[in-house]
PDB file of C-alpha atoms and ligand atoms in Angstrom:
ATOM      1  CA  MET A   1     148.778  70.364  59.947  1.00 97.00           C
ATOM      2  CA  ILE A   2     146.087  72.643  58.069  1.00 98.00           C
ATOM      3  CA  LEU A   3     147.540  74.201  55.046  1.00 98.00           C
ATOM      4  CA  MET A   4     146.101  77.004  52.674  1.00 98.00           C
ATOM      5  CA  LYS A   5     145.149  74.222  50.282  1.00 98.00           C
ATOM      6  CA  ASP A   6     142.823  72.659  52.778  1.00 98.00           C
ATOM      7  CA  ILE A   7     141.087  76.042  53.116  1.00 98.00           C
ATOM      8  CA  VAL A   8     138.015  76.237  51.116  1.00 98.00           C
ATOM      9  CA  ARG A   9     137.501  79.167  49.004  1.00 98.00           C
ATOM     10  CA  GLU A  10     134.354  81.034  48.373  1.00 97.00           C
ATOM     11  CA  GLY A  11     131.867  79.286  45.632  1.00 96.00           C
ATOM     12  CA  HIS A  12     132.059  76.264  47.733  1.00 98.00           C
ATOM     13  CA  GLU A  13     128.567  75.449  48.965  1.00 98.00           C
ATOM     14  CA  VAL A  14     130.150  74.340  52.827  1.00 98.00           C
ATOM     15  CA  LEU A  15     130.576  78.064  53.007  1.00 98.00           C
ATOM     16  CA  ARG A  16     126.669  78.684  52.748  1.00 98.00           C
ATOM     17  CA  GLU A  17     125.459  75.792  54.728  1.00 98.00           C
ATOM     18  CA  VAL A  18     124.487  76.257  58.419  1.00 99.00           C
ATOM     19  CA  ALA A  19     126.478  74.176  60.441  1.00 99.00           C
ATOM     20  CA  GLN A  20     125.763  71.117  62.495  1.00 98.00           C
ATOM     21  CA  GLU A  21     125.910  71.458  66.129  1.00 98.00           C
ATOM     22  CA  VAL A  22     128.444  69.178  68.230  1.00 98.00           C
ATOM     23  CA  GLN A  23     127.576  66.442  70.224  1.00 97.00           C
ATOM     24  CA  LEU A  24     128.568  67.187  73.818  1.00 97.00           C
ATOM     25  CA  PRO A  25     130.929  66.087  75.527  1.00 96.00           C
ATOM     26  CA  PRO A  26     132.913  66.558  72.175  1.00 98.00           C
ATOM     27  CA  SER A  27     134.722  63.277  70.481  1.00 98.00           C
ATOM     28  CA  GLN A  28     138.514  63.018  70.029  1.00 98.00           C
ATOM     29  CA  GLU A  29     138.083  63.407  66.444  1.00 98.00           C
ATOM     30  CA  ASP A  30     136.139  66.567  67.264  1.00 98.00           C
ATOM     31  CA  ILE A  31     138.727  68.085  69.780  1.00 98.00           C
ATOM     32  CA  GLU A  32     141.446  67.078  67.476  1.00 98.00           C
ATOM     33  CA  ILE A  33     139.697  69.255  64.445  1.00 98.00           C
ATOM     34  CA  LEU A  34     139.721  72.111  66.926  1.00 98.00           C
ATOM     35  CA  ASN A  35     143.580  71.596  68.121  1.00 98.00           C
ATOM     36  CA  ARG A  36     144.236  71.814  64.189  1.00 98.00           C
ATOM     37  CA  MET A  37     142.064  74.641  63.804  1.00 98.00           C
ATOM     38  CA  GLU A  38     144.390  76.696  66.672  1.00 98.00           C
ATOM     39  CA  GLU A  39     147.468  75.263  65.538  1.00 98.00           C
ATOM     40  CA  TYR A  40     146.847  76.991  62.076  1.00 98.00           C
ATOM     41  CA  LEU A  41     146.205  80.409  63.471  1.00 98.00           C
ATOM     42  CA  LYS A  42     149.334  80.034  65.727  1.00 98.00           C
ATOM     43  CA  ASN A  43     151.301  78.766  62.706  1.00 98.00           C
ATOM     44  CA  SER A  44     150.021  81.706  60.288  1.00 98.00           C
ATOM     45  CA  GLN A  45     151.212  83.960  62.851  1.00 98.00           C
ATOM     46  CA  ASP A  46     154.629  83.085  62.964  1.00 98.00           C
ATOM     47  CA  ASP A  47     156.797  84.625  60.674  1.00 98.00           C
ATOM     48  CA  ASP A  48     158.984  81.606  59.821  1.00 98.00           C
ATOM     49  CA  LEU A  49     156.589  79.053  59.465  1.00 98.00           C
ATOM     50  CA  SER A  50     153.952  81.259  57.454  1.00 98.00           C
ATOM     51  CA  GLU A  51     156.739  82.023  54.975  1.00 98.00           C
ATOM     52  CA  LYS A  52     158.066  78.487  55.050  1.00 98.00           C
ATOM     53  CA  TYR A  53     154.273  76.717  54.490  1.00 98.00           C
ATOM     54  CA  ASN A  54     153.309  79.975  52.572  1.00 98.00           C
ATOM     55  CA  LEU A  55     149.973  80.139  55.125  1.00 98.00           C
ATOM     56  CA  ARG A  56     148.062  83.439  54.896  1.00 98.00           C
ATOM     57  CA  PRO A  57     148.135  84.908  58.466  1.00 98.00           C
ATOM     58  CA  GLY A  58     144.353  84.439  60.164  1.00 98.00           C
ATOM     59  CA  VAL A  59     142.805  85.791  63.363  1.00 98.00           C
ATOM     60  CA  GLY A  60     140.153  83.448  63.361  1.00 98.00           C
ATOM     61  CA  LEU A  61     139.074  80.184  61.642  1.00 99.00           C
ATOM     62  CA  ALA A  62     136.027  78.405  61.618  1.00 99.00           C
ATOM     63  CA  ALA A  63     135.544  74.673  60.647  1.00 99.00           C
ATOM     64  CA  PRO A  64     133.166  75.376  57.497  1.00 99.00           C
ATOM     65  CA  GLN A  65     136.456  76.977  55.982  1.00 99.00           C
ATOM     66  CA  ILE A  66     138.099  73.746  56.040  1.00 98.00           C
ATOM     67  CA  ASN A  67     135.028  71.967  54.669  1.00 98.00           C
ATOM     68  CA  ILE A  68     133.805  70.713  58.157  1.00 98.00           C
ATOM     69  CA  SER A  69     130.213  71.787  58.305  1.00 98.00           C
ATOM     70  CA  LYS A  70     130.217  71.603  62.256  1.00 98.00           C
ATOM     71  CA  ARG A  71     129.685  74.415  64.887  1.00 99.00           C
ATOM     72  CA  MET A  72     133.386  74.927  65.755  1.00 99.00           C
ATOM     73  CA  ILE A  73     135.595  78.085  65.837  1.00 99.00           C
ATOM     74  CA  ALA A  74     139.134  79.151  67.135  1.00 99.00           C
ATOM     75  CA  VAL A  75     140.251  82.597  67.681  1.00 98.00           C
ATOM     76  CA  ARG A  76     143.804  84.085  68.207  1.00 98.00           C
ATOM     77  CA  LEU A  77     144.339  87.725  68.768  1.00 98.00           C
ATOM     78  CA  GLU A  78     145.302  90.063  71.031  1.00 96.00           C
ATOM     79  CA  ASP A  79     143.338  93.468  71.642  1.00 93.00           C
ATOM     80  CA  ASP A  80     145.402  96.396  72.083  1.00 90.00           C
ATOM     81  CA  ASN A  81     145.399  96.281  75.835  1.00 94.00           C
ATOM     82  CA  GLY A  82     147.953  93.251  75.141  1.00 95.00           C
ATOM     83  CA  LYS A  83     145.052  90.905  76.358  1.00 97.00           C
ATOM     84  CA  GLU A  84     145.388  87.487  74.423  1.00 97.00           C
ATOM     85  CA  TYR A  85     141.962  85.852  73.307  1.00 98.00           C
ATOM     86  CA  HIS A  86     143.107  82.468  72.514  1.00 98.00           C
ATOM     87  CA  TYR A  87     140.095  80.702  71.912  1.00 98.00           C
ATOM     88  CA  GLY A  88     138.731  77.077  70.685  1.00 98.00           C
ATOM     89  CA  LEU A  89     134.842  77.385  70.702  1.00 98.00           C
ATOM     90  CA  ILE A  90     132.214  74.434  70.293  1.00 98.00           C
ATOM     91  CA  ASN A  91     128.408  75.519  69.595  1.00 98.00           C
ATOM     92  CA  PRO A  92     129.436  79.095  70.066  1.00 99.00           C
ATOM     93  CA  LYS A  93     126.055  81.692  70.248  1.00 98.00           C
ATOM     94  CA  ILE A  94     125.784  85.415  70.892  1.00 98.00           C
ATOM     95  CA  ILE A  95     123.140  85.425  74.054  1.00 98.00           C
ATOM     96  CA  SER A  96     122.759  89.334  73.953  1.00 98.00           C
ATOM     97  CA  HIS A  97     124.576  92.019  72.263  1.00 98.00           C
ATOM     98  CA  SER A  98     124.686  95.693  72.166  1.00 98.00           C
ATOM     99  CA  VAL A  99     122.379  98.071  69.979  1.00 98.00           C
ATOM    100  CA  GLU A 100     125.224 100.433  68.851  1.00 98.00           C
ATOM    101  CA  LYS A 101     127.352  99.077  66.202  1.00 98.00           C
ATOM    102  CA  SER A 102     130.947  99.035  65.230  1.00 98.00           C
ATOM    103  CA  TYR A 103     133.002  98.423  62.191  1.00 98.00           C
ATOM    104  CA  LEU A 104     136.655  98.156  61.236  1.00 98.00           C
ATOM    105  CA  THR A 105     137.731 100.961  59.436  1.00 98.00           C
ATOM    106  CA  ALA A 106     140.243  98.811  57.472  1.00 98.00           C
ATOM    107  CA  GLY A 107     137.275  96.600  56.396  1.00 98.00           C
ATOM    108  CA  GLU A 108     137.164  92.891  56.398  1.00 98.00           C
ATOM    109  CA  GLY A 109     139.027  89.962  54.995  1.00 98.00           C
ATOM    110  CA  CYS A 110     138.785  86.346  54.666  1.00 98.00           C
ATOM    111  CA  LEU A 111     141.112  83.275  54.274  1.00 98.00           C
ATOM    112  CA  SER A 112     138.103  81.751  51.986  1.00 98.00           C
ATOM    113  CA  VAL A 113     137.944  84.879  49.676  1.00 98.00           C
ATOM    114  CA  ASP A 114     141.179  85.598  47.381  1.00 98.00           C
ATOM    115  CA  ARG A 115     140.324  89.207  46.789  1.00 98.00           C
ATOM    116  CA  ASN A 116     139.398  92.669  48.609  1.00 98.00           C
ATOM    117  CA  VAL A 117     135.842  93.480  49.150  1.00 98.00           C
ATOM    118  CA  PRO A 118     135.947  97.014  49.829  1.00 98.00           C
ATOM    119  CA  GLY A 119     133.461  98.477  52.381  1.00 98.00           C
ATOM    120  CA  TYR A 120     132.326  98.434  56.510  1.00 98.00           C
ATOM    121  CA  VAL A 121     130.990  95.388  57.983  1.00 98.00           C
ATOM    122  CA  LEU A 122     128.590  96.768  60.639  1.00 98.00           C
ATOM    123  CA  ARG A 123     128.582  94.538  63.568  1.00 98.00           C
ATOM    124  CA  TYR A 124     127.506  94.640  67.205  1.00 98.00           C
ATOM    125  CA  SER A 125     129.709  96.798  69.409  1.00 98.00           C
ATOM    126  CA  ARG A 126     129.128  94.525  72.209  1.00 98.00           C
ATOM    127  CA  VAL A 127     128.656  90.714  72.312  1.00 98.00           C
ATOM    128  CA  THR A 128     127.994  88.324  75.021  1.00 99.00           C
ATOM    129  CA  ILE A 129     128.970  84.607  73.586  1.00 98.00           C
ATOM    130  CA  LYS A 130     128.203  81.407  75.178  1.00 98.00           C
ATOM    131  CA  ALA A 131     130.024  78.491  73.995  1.00 98.00           C
ATOM    132  CA  PHE A 132     131.803  75.320  75.290  1.00 98.00           C
ATOM    133  CA  ASP A 133     135.632  74.663  75.482  1.00 98.00           C
ATOM    134  CA  LYS A 134     137.128  71.498  73.923  1.00 97.00           C
ATOM    135  CA  HIS A 135     136.670  69.839  77.665  1.00 96.00           C
ATOM    136  CA  GLY A 136     133.066  70.240  77.280  1.00 96.00           C
ATOM    137  CA  SER A 137     132.615  72.946  79.687  1.00 98.00           C
ATOM    138  CA  GLU A 138     130.581  75.601  79.320  1.00 98.00           C
ATOM    139  CA  ILE A 139     132.463  79.617  79.060  1.00 98.00           C
ATOM    140  CA  LYS A 140     130.938  82.793  78.476  1.00 98.00           C
ATOM    141  CA  LEU A 141     132.601  85.329  76.996  1.00 98.00           C
ATOM    142  CA  ARG A 142     131.971  89.183  77.029  1.00 98.00           C
ATOM    143  CA  LEU A 143     133.524  91.061  73.990  1.00 98.00           C
ATOM    144  CA  ARG A 144     134.055  94.397  72.392  1.00 97.00           C
ATOM    145  CA  GLY A 145     136.310  96.005  70.174  1.00 97.00           C
ATOM    146  CA  LEU A 146     138.197  94.130  67.903  1.00 97.00           C
ATOM    147  CA  PRO A 147     137.487  90.761  69.859  1.00 98.00           C
ATOM    148  CA  ALA A 148     133.854  91.120  69.203  1.00 98.00           C
ATOM    149  CA  ILE A 149     134.115  91.842  65.571  1.00 98.00           C
ATOM    150  CA  VAL A 150     136.616  88.722  64.993  1.00 98.00           C
ATOM    151  CA  PHE A 151     134.318  86.495  66.930  1.00 98.00           C
ATOM    152  CA  GLN A 152     131.048  87.410  65.262  1.00 99.00           C
ATOM    153  CA  HIS A 153     132.846  87.120  61.807  1.00 99.00           C
ATOM    154  CA  GLU A 154     133.377  83.621  62.851  1.00 99.00           C
ATOM    155  CA  LEU A 155     130.161  82.875  64.030  1.00 98.00           C
ATOM    156  CA  ASP A 156     128.589  84.181  60.702  1.00 99.00           C
ATOM    157  CA  HIS A 157     130.461  81.502  58.984  1.00 99.00           C
ATOM    158  CA  LEU A 158     128.821  78.551  61.026  1.00 99.00           C
ATOM    159  CA  ASN A 159     125.492  80.019  59.544  1.00 98.00           C
ATOM    160  CA  GLY A 160     126.717  80.772  55.981  1.00 98.00           C
ATOM    161  CA  ILE A 161     127.486  84.221  56.125  1.00 98.00           C
ATOM    162  CA  MET A 162     130.233  85.717  54.616  1.00 98.00           C
ATOM    163  CA  PHE A 163     131.395  88.860  55.364  1.00 98.00           C
ATOM    164  CA  TYR A 164     130.466  90.985  52.309  1.00 98.00           C
ATOM    165  CA  ASP A 165     126.969  90.177  53.015  1.00 98.00           C
ATOM    166  CA  HIS A 166     126.951  92.806  55.432  1.00 98.00           C
ATOM    167  CA  ILE A 167     128.170  95.575  53.370  1.00 98.00           C
ATOM    168  CA  ASN A 168     125.738  98.190  52.018  1.00 98.00           C
ATOM    169  CA  LYS A 169     125.422  97.713  48.048  1.00 97.00           C
ATOM    170  CA  GLN A 170     124.284 101.421  47.386  1.00 97.00           C
ATOM    171  CA  ASP A 171     127.220 102.542  49.578  1.00 98.00           C
ATOM    172  CA  PRO A 172     129.893 100.412  50.740  1.00 98.00           C
ATOM    173  CA  PHE A 173     131.217 103.019  52.872  1.00 98.00           C
ATOM    174  CA  TYR A 174     128.087 103.870  54.437  1.00 97.00           C
ATOM    175  CA  ALA A 175     128.205 104.044  58.214  1.00 97.00           C
ATOM    176  CA  PRO A 176     125.404 105.019  60.911  1.00 95.00           C
ATOM    177  CA  GLU A 177     126.108 108.223  62.921  1.00 95.00           C
ATOM    178  CA  ASP A 178     126.112 106.304  66.106  1.00 96.00           C
ATOM    179  CA  ALA A 179     128.319 103.540  64.713  1.00 98.00           C
ATOM    180  CA  MET A 180     131.858 103.292  66.301  1.00 98.00           C
ATOM    181  CA  PRO A 181     134.600 102.844  63.929  1.00 98.00           C
ATOM    182  CA  ILE A 182     137.652 100.801  65.181  1.00 97.00           C
ATOM    183  CA  ASP A 183     141.092 101.573  63.650  1.00 95.00           C
ATOM    184  CA  ARG A 184     143.470  98.467  63.945  1.00 86.00           C
TER     185      ARG A 184
HETATM  186  O1  LIG B   1     136.799  83.234  59.377  1.00 58.05           O
HETATM  187  C1  LIG B   1     138.305  83.838  59.417  1.00 58.05           C
HETATM  188  N1  LIG B   1     138.945  84.139  58.639  1.00 58.05           N
HETATM  189  O2  LIG B   1     138.359  84.158  57.186  1.00 58.05           O
HETATM  190  C2  LIG B   1     140.253  85.034  58.755  1.00 58.05           C
HETATM  191  C3  LIG B   1     139.963  86.573  58.989  1.00 58.05           C
HETATM  192  C4  LIG B   1     139.589  86.824  60.027  1.00 58.05           C
HETATM  193  C5  LIG B   1     138.605  88.168  60.087  1.00 58.05           C
HETATM  194  C6  LIG B   1     139.640  89.366  59.390  1.00 58.05           C
HETATM  195  C7  LIG B   1     138.967  90.747  59.496  1.00 58.05           C
HETATM  196  C8  LIG B   1     137.977  90.896  60.496  1.00 58.05           C
HETATM  197  C9  LIG B   1     137.219  90.036  61.280  1.00 58.05           C
HETATM  198  C10 LIG B   1     137.806  88.428  61.085  1.00 58.05           C
HETATM  199 NI1  LIG B   2     136.254  84.217  57.667  1.00 58.05          NI
END
């Protein structure tokens, strides 16, 4: 199982690399990596297991964060309507997005960042993502709200981008008038 010691922290060059596309259909090894990433999120959200293994709870994880420079991400969260988003995605990409932007009023964090970095992270309010599942089938996701934010955070990791790269240096809590705040 993935433990915190397996998660690389900022400063490690892999977090600033553009990760490699995964060959399709995915190999057993790649499927296993994705399963372990999804398992980490599940364990980290379980009160007993997260305490027992000292896991920082996470709603998403990207392969570069476990020092695997491949385009794979896992997401595990529930939106405020109770809809579950439990995904392991291969070669995800944004194929369309809104002009409007959104941001979490609480800011963002990252399992690879052991410090608080205050500020608003502006992201597209709505995104359509095309990806492949572990069976190699193509899937299309239309996301908004918290799911849209989380998926964009994970996709950034595949392109060597950290959440704080988006924070306005002059005014960290700057948000355009027409941006939509999300309280979570
Ligand atoms: O890359 C995933 N990760 O570092 C865990 C935190 C995920 C996350 C936290 C806040 C807003 C969006 C995404
Ligand atoms: Ni992160």
